[in-house]
CSV table of C-alpha atoms and ligand atoms in Angstrom, one decimal:
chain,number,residue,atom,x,y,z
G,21,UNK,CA,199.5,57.0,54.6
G,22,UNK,CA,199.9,56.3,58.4
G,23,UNK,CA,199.2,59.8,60.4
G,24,UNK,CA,197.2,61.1,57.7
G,25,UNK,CA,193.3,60.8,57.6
G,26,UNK,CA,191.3,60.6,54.3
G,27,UNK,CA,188.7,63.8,54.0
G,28,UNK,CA,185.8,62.7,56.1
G,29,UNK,CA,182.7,62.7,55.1
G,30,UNK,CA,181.8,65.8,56.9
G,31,UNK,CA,184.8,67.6,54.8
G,32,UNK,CA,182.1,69.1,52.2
G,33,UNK,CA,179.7,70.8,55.1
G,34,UNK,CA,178.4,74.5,53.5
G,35,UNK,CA,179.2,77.4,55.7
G,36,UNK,CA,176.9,78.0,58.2
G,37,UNK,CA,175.7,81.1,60.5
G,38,UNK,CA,178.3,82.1,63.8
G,39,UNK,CA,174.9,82.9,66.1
G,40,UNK,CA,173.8,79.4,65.9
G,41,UNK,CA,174.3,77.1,69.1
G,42,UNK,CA,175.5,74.4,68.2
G,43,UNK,CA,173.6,71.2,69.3
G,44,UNK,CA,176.0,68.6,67.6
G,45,UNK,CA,178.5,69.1,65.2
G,46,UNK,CA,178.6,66.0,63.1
G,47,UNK,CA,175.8,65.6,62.1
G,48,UNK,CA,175.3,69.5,62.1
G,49,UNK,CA,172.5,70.1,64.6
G,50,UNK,CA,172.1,73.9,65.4
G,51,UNK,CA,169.5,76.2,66.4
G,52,UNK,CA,169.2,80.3,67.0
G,53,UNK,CA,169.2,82.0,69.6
G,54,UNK,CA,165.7,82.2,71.2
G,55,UNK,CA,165.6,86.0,70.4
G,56,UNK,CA,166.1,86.0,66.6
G,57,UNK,CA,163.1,84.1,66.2
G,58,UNK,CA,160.7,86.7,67.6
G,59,UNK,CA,162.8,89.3,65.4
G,60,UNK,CA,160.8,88.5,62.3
G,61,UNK,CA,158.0,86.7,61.2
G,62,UNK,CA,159.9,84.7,58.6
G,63,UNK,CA,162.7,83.2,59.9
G,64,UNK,CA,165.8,84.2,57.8
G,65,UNK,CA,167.2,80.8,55.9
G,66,UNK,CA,170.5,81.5,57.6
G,67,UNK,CA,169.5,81.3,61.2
G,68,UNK,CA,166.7,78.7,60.7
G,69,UNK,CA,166.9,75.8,63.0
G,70,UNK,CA,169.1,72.7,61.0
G,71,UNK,CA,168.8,69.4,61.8
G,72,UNK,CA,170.7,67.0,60.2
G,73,UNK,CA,171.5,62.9,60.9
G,74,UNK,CA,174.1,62.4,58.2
G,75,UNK,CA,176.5,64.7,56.2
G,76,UNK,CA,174.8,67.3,53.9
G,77,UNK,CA,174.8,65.6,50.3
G,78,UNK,CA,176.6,67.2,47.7
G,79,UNK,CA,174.1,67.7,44.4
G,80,UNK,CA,176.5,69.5,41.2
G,81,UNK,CA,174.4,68.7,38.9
G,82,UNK,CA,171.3,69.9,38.4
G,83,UNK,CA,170.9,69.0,34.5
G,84,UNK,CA,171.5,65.0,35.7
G,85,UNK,CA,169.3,65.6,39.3
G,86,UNK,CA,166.0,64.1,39.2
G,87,UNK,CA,163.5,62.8,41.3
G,88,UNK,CA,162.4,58.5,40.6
G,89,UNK,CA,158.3,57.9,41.2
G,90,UNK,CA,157.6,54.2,41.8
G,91,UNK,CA,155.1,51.8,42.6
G,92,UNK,CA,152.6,53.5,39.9
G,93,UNK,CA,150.5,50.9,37.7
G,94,UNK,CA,152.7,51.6,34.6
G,95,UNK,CA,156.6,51.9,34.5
G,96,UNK,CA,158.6,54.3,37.0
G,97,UNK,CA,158.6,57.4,36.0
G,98,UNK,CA,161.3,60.2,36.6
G,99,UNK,CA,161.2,63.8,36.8
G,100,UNK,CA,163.3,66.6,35.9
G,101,UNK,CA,163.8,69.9,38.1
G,102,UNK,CA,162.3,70.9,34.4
G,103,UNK,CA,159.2,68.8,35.0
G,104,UNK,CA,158.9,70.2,38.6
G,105,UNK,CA,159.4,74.1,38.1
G,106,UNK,CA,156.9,73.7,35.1
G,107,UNK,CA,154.0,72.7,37.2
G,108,UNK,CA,151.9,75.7,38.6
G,109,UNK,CA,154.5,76.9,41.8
G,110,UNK,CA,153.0,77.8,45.4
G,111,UNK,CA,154.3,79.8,48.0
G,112,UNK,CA,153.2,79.0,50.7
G,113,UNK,CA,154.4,80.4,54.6
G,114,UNK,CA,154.4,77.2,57.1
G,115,UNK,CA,156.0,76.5,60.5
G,116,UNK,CA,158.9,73.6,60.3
G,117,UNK,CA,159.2,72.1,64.1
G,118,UNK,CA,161.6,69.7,64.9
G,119,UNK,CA,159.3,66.7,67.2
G,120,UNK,CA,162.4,67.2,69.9
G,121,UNK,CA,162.0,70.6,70.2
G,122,UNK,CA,162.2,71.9,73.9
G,123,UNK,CA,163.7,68.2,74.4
G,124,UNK,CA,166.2,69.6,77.4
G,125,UNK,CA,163.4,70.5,79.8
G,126,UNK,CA,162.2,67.2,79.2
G,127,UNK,CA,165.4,66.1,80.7
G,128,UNK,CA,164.9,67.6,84.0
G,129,UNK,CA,162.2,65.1,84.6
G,130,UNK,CA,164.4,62.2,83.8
G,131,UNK,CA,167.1,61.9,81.2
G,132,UNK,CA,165.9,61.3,77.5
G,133,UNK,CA,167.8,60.2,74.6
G,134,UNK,CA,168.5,62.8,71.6
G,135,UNK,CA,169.9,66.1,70.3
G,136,UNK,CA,169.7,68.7,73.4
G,137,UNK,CA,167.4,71.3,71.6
G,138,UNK,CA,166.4,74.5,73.2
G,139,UNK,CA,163.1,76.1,72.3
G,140,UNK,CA,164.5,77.5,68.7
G,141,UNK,CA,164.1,73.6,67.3
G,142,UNK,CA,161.7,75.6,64.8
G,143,UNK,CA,161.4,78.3,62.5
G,144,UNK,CA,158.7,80.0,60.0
G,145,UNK,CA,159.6,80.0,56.3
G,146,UNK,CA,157.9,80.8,53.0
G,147,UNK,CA,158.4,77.8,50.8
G,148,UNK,CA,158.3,78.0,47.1
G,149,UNK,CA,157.7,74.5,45.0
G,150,UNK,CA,155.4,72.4,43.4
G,151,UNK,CA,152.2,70.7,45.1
G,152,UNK,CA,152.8,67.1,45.5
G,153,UNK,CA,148.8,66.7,44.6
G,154,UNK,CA,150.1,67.8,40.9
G,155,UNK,CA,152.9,66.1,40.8
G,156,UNK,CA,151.3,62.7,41.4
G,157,UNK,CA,148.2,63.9,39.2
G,158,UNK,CA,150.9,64.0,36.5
G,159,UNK,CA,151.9,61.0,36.5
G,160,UNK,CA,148.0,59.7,36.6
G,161,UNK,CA,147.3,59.6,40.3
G,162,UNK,CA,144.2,61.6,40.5
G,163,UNK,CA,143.6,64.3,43.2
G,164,UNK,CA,141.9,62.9,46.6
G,165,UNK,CA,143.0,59.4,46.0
G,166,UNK,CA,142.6,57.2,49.0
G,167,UNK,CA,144.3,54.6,47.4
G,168,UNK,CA,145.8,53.7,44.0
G,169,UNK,CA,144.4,50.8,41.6
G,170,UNK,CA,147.5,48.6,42.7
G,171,UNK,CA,146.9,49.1,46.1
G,172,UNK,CA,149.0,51.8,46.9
G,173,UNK,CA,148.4,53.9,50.5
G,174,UNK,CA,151.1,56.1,52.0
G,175,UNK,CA,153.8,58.0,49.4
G,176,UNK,CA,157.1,57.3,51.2
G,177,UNK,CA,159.8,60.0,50.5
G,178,UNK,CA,163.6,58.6,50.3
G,179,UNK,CA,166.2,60.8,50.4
G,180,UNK,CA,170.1,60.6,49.0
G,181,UNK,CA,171.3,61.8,52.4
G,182,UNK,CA,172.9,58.5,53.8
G,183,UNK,CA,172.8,58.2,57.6
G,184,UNK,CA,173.5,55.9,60.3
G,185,UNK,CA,169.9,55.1,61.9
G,186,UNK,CA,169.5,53.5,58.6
G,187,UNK,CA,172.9,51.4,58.3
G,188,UNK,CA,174.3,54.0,55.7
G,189,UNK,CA,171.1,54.0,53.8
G,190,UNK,CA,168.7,56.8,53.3
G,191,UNK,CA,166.4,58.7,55.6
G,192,UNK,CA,162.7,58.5,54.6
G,193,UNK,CA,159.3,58.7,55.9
G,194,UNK,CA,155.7,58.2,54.6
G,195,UNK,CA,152.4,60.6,54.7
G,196,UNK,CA,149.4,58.9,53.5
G,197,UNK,CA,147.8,59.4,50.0
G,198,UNK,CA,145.1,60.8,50.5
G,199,UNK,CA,147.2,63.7,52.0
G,200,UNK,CA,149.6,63.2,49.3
G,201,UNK,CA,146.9,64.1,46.6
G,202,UNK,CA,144.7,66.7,48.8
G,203,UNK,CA,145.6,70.0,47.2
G,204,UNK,CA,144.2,71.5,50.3
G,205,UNK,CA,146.8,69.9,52.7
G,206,UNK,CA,149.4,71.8,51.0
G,207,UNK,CA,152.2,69.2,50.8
G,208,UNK,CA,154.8,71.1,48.7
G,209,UNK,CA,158.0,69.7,46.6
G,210,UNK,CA,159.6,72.6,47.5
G,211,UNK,CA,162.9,74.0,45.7
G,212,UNK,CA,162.8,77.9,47.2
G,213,UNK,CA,162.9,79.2,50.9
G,214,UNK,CA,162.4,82.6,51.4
G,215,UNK,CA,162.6,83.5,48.1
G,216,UNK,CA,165.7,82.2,47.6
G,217,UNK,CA,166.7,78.6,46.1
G,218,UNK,CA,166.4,76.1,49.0
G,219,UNK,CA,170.3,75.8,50.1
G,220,UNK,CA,172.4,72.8,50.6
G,221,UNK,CA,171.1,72.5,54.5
G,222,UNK,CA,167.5,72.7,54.1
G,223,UNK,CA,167.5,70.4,50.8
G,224,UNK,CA,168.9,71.7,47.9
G,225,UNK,CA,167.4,71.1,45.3
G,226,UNK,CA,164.2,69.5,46.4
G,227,UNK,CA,162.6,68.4,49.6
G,228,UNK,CA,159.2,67.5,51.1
G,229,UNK,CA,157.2,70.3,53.1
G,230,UNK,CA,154.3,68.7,54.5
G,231,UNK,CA,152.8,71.5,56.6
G,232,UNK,CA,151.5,71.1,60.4
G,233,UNK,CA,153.3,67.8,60.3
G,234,UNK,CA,156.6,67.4,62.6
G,235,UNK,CA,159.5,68.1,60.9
G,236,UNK,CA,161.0,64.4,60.5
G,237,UNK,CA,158.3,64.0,57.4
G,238,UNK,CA,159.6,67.1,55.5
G,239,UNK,CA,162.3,64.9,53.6
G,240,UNK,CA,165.6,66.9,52.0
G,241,UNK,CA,167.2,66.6,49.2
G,242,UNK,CA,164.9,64.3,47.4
G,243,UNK,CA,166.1,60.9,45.8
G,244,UNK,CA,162.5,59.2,45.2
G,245,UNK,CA,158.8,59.2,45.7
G,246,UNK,CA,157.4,55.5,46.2
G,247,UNK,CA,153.7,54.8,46.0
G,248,UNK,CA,153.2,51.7,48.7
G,249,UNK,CA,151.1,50.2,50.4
G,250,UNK,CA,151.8,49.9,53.9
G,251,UNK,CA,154.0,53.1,55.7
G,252,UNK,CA,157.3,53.6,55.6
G,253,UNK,CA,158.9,51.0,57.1
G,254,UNK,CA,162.4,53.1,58.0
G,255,UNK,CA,164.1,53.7,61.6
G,256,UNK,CA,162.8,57.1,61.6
G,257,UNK,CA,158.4,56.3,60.6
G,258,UNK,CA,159.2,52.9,62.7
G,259,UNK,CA,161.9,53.0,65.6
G,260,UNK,CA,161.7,57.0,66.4
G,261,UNK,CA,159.4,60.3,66.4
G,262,UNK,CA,156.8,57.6,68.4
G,263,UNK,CA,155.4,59.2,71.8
G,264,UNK,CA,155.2,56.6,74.6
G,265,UNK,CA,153.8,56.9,78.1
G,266,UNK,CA,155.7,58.1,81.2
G,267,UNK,CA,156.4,54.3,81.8
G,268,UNK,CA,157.7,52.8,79.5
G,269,UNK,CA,161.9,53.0,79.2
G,270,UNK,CA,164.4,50.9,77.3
G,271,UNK,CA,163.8,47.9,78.5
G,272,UNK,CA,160.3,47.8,77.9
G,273,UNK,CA,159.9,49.4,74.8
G,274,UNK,CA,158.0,47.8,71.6
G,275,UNK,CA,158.1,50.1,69.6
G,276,UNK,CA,155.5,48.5,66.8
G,277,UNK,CA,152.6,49.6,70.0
G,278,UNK,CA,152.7,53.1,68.3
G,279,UNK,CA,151.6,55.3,65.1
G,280,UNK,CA,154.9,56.9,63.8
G,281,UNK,CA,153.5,60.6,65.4
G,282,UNK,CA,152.3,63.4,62.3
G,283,UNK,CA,150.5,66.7,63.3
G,284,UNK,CA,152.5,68.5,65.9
G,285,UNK,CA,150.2,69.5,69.1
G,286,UNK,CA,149.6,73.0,70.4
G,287,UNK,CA,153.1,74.8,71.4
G,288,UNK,CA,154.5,78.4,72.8
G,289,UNK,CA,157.4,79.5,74.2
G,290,UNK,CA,158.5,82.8,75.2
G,291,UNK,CA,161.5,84.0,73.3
G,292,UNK,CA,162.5,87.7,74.6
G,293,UNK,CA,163.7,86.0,77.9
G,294,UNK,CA,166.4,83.5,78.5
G,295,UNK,CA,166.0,80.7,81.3
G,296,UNK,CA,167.1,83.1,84.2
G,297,UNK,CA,167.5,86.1,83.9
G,298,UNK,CA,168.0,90.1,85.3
G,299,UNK,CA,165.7,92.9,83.7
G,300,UNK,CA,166.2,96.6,84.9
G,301,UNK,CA,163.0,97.7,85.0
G,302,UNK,CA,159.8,96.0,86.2
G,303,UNK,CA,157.9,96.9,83.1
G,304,UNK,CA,158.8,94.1,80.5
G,305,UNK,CA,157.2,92.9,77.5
G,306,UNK,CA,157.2,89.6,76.7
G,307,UNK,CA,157.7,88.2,73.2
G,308,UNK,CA,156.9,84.5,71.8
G,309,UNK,CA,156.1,81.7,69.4
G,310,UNK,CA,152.7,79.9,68.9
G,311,UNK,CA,152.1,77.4,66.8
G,312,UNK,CA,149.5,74.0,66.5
G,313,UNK,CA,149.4,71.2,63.6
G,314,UNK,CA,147.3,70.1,61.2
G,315,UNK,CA,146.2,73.5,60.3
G,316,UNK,CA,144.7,74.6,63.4
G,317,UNK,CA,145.5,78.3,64.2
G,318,UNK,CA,146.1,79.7,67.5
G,319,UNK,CA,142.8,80.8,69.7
G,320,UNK,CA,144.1,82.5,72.5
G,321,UNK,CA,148.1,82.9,74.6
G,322,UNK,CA,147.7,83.2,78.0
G,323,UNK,CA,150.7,85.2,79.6
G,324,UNK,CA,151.7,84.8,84.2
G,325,UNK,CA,153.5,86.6,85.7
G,326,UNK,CA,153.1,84.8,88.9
G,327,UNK,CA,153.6,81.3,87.8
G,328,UNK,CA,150.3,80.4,86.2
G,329,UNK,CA,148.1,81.4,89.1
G,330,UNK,CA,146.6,84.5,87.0
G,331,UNK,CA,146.9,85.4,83.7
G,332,UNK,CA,146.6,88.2,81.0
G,333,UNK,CA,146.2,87.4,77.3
G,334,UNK,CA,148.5,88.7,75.2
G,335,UNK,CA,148.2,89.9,71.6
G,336,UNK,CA,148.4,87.7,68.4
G,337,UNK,CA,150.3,88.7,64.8
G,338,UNK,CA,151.7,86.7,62.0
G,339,UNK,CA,151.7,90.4,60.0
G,340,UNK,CA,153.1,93.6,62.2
G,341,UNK,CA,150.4,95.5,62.9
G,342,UNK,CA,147.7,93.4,61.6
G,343,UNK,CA,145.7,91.7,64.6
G,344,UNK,CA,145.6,87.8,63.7
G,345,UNK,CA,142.2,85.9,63.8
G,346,UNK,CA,142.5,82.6,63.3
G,347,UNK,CA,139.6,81.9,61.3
G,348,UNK,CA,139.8,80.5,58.2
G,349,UNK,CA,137.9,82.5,55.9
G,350,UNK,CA,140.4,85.5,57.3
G,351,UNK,CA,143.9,86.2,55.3
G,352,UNK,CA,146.0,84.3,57.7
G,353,UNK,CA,148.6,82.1,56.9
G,354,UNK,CA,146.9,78.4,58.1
G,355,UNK,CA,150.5,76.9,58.5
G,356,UNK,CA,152.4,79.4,59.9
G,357,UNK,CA,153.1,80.1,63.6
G,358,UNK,CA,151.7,83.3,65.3
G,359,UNK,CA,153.6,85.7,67.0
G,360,UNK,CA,152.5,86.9,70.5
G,361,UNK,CA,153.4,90.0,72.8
G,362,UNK,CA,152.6,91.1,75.8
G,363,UNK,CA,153.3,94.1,78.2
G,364,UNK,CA,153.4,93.1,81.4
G,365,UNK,CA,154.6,95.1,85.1
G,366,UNK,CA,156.2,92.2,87.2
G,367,UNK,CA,157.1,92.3,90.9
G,368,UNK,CA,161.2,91.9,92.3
G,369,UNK,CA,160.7,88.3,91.4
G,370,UNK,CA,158.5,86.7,88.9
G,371,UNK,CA,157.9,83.8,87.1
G,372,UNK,CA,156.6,84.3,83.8
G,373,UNK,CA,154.7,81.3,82.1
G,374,UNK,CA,152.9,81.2,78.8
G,375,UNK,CA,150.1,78.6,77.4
G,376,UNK,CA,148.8,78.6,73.9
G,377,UNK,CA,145.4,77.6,72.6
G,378,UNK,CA,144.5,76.3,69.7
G,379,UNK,CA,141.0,76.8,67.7
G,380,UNK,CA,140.2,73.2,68.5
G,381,UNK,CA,140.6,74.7,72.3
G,382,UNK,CA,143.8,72.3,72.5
G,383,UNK,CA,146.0,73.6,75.3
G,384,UNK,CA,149.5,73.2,76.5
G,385,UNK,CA,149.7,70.8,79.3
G,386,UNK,CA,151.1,72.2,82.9
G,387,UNK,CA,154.0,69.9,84.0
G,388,UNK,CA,156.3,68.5,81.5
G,389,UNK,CA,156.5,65.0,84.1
G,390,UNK,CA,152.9,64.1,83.0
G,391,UNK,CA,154.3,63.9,79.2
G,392,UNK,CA,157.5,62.8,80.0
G,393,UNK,CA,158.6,60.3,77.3
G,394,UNK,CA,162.3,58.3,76.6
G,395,UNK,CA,162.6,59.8,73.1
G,396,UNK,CA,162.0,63.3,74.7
G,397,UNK,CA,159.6,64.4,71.8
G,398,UNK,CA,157.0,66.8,72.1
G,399,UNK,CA,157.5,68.8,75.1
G,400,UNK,CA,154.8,70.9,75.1
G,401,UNK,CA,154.5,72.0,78.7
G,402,UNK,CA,153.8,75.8,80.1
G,403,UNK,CA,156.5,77.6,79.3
G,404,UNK,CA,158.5,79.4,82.5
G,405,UNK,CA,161.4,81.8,82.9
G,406,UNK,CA,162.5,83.1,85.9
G,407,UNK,CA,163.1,87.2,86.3
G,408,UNK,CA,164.7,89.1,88.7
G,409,UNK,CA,164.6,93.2,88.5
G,410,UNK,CA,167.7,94.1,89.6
G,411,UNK,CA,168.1,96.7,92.6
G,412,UNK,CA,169.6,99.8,90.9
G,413,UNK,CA,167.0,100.5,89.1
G,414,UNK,CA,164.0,99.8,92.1
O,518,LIG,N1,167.0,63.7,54.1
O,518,LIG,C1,166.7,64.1,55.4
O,518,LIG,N2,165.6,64.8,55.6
O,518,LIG,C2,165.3,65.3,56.8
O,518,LIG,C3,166.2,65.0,57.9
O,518,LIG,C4,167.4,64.4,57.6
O,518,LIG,O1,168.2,64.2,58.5
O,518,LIG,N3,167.6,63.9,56.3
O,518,LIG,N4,165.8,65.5,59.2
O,518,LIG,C5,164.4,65.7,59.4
O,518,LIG,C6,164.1,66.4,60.6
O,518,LIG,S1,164.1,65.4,62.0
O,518,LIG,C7,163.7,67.7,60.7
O,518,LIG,S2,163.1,68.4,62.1
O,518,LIG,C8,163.7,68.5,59.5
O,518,LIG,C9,164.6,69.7,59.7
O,518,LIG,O2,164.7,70.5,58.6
O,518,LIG,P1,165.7,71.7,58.5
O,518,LIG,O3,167.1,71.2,58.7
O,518,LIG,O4,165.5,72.3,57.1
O,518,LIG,O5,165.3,72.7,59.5
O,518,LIG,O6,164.1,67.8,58.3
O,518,LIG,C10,163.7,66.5,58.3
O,518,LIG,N5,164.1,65.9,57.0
O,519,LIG,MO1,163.2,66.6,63.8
């Protein structure tokens, strides 16, 4: 009927948290605010980062759902929730970081392209699933496979989610196999968060978690699981989440020069203080986020309160009151981020910087020009704020 417009494809969104910022609306791009994140080491589900290219797909039935494995030597095979829940569950804690988190600094370099994230583009959450290592072991892949009898490589995860980056078809991405069937990599077919069943906007009812990866390889809401041969050839392995240098822009882009990026690199940010802002009292303490990929844990967070020219180092926690060390035979959580905190006493005006180190003595770079890239991924740079104390208080 003229004047009246058919329910869009946005109309079935689930209801979402007031305190997040909204980034973009449709798709639903939100993050918290920078605060809530140091609140608790888990991030609660509701005000966990989203991030979204397509409407959130609607999955009634869960007797029907079920999850296609092809490219395997025999027929394909598919699995129930049934077949999933029945294999031995894992719960395991592990940073999600969106690759464009902190994107928005990166702008004041030169405009990039993409969602304008703050430094909440991330959160920490206890996923509960299946290991992908026994999934594909079930259907005769064997654990550690480098590569399949029929010549498969990569496992590509296709979702049901339909988005426009891919013409209206699916979003998907690859990891190899060999990470695929590594129990030890953790890579998770995960249908809890938090305890809770995974909700409509983080994947309901099953998604990829593939831990110290970016978060563009954590697939949601799970369609199929292909076997292949070469990676994922969709927009978002092939024509996205790629870091270039400094020069090259739109024009002179080829985007096949790249590796679709995996492991995120070391990252902090201070979350107890907004960009600018006007403290009472010269004695502060300064709260944060620190986090690396691949499994690397977090050496060492160097606080400044003078904008990087000295430094203290500030302490580390993923569990209150229990001091972190980030060696592996310890009982920290390999995956997870690492809370930091520091009690500093800064002068009338100070500018507060952080820098993270991780156990492979990886550290944040200084200026965010010299990793300046046209997607805006990976901003890694110092962290700064800028505090005044005010003069009542003086
Ligand atoms: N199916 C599907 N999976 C997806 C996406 C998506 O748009 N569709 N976004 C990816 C990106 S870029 C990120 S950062 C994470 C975000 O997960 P979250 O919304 O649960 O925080 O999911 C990834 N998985
Ligand atoms: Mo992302």
């Amino acid at each position: 009927m003229p004047g009246i417009r058919g329910p869009s494809e946005y109309s079935q969104e689930p209801p979402r948290h007031p305190c997040l910022k909204i980034n973009s609306k449709e798709p639903f791009n939100a993050e918290p605010p920078r605060a809530a994140l140091v609140s608790s080491y888990v991030t609660p589900v509701d005000l966990f980062y989203k991030r979204n290219h397509g409407p959130i797909p609607v999955v009634d039935d869960l007797e029907r759902y079920c999850v296609s494995i092809t490219g395997l030597q025999g027929a394909e095979k598919t699995l129930s929730m049934k077949d999933i829940w029945n294999l031995p569950k894992y719960t395991i804690a592990a940073t999600l970081q969106c690759a464009g988190n902190r994107r928005t600094a990166m702008s004041s370099t030169k405009q990039v392209r993409g969602v304008g994230w703050d430094i909440a583009a991330l959160g920490n959450a206890v996923w509960g699933g299946a290991k992908l290592a026994d999934v594909l072991q079930l259907v005769g892949i064997p654990y550690n496979s480098r590569v399949t009898p029929s010549g498969g490589k990569h496992v590509e995860f296709v979702s049901i989610d339909k988005c426009k980056e891919e013409n209206g078809g699916p979003y998907k991405a690859s990891i190899t196999l060999s990470q695929a069937t590594n129990p030890e990599a953790d890579v998770l077919l995960a249908y809890e968060m938090n305890g809770e069943t995974l909700n409509r906007d983080h994947g309901y009812p099953l998604r990829g978690i593939v831990p110290g990866v970016i978060g563009a390889r954590s697939v949601k809401w799970l369609d199929s699981i292909n076997i292949i041969a070469e990676e994922c050839q969709g927009f978002f392995m092939q024509k996205d989440y790629k870091t270039f240098p400094p020069s090259v822009n739109w024009d002179n882009i080829d985007w096949s020069t790249r590796r679709p990026q995996m492991d995120f690199p070391v990252q902090c940010a201070i979350c107890s203080l907004e960009d600018e802002n006007i403290v009472p009292t010269s004695k502060i303490t300064v709260q944060g986020y620190a986090a690396s990929g691949g499994g690397r844990g977090i050496e060492r967070v160097d606080v400044s309160i003078d904008g990087g020219k000295t430094w203290v180092e500030a302490s580390r926690y993923q569990k209150p009151g229990v001091p972190y060390t980030a060696d592996d035979e310890s009982n920290s959580d390999k995956w997870a981020w690492v809370l930091f905190e520091a009690e500093v006493n800064i002068p009338k005006n100070a500018v507060i910087v952080a820098k993270a180190v991780d156990t492979a003595a990886n550290v944040q770079p200084e200026n965010v020009e010299t990793i300046w890239n046209l997607r805006g991924i990976l901003n890694t740079s110092w962290h700064r704020v800028n505090v005044k104390v005010s003069h009542s208080n003086l």
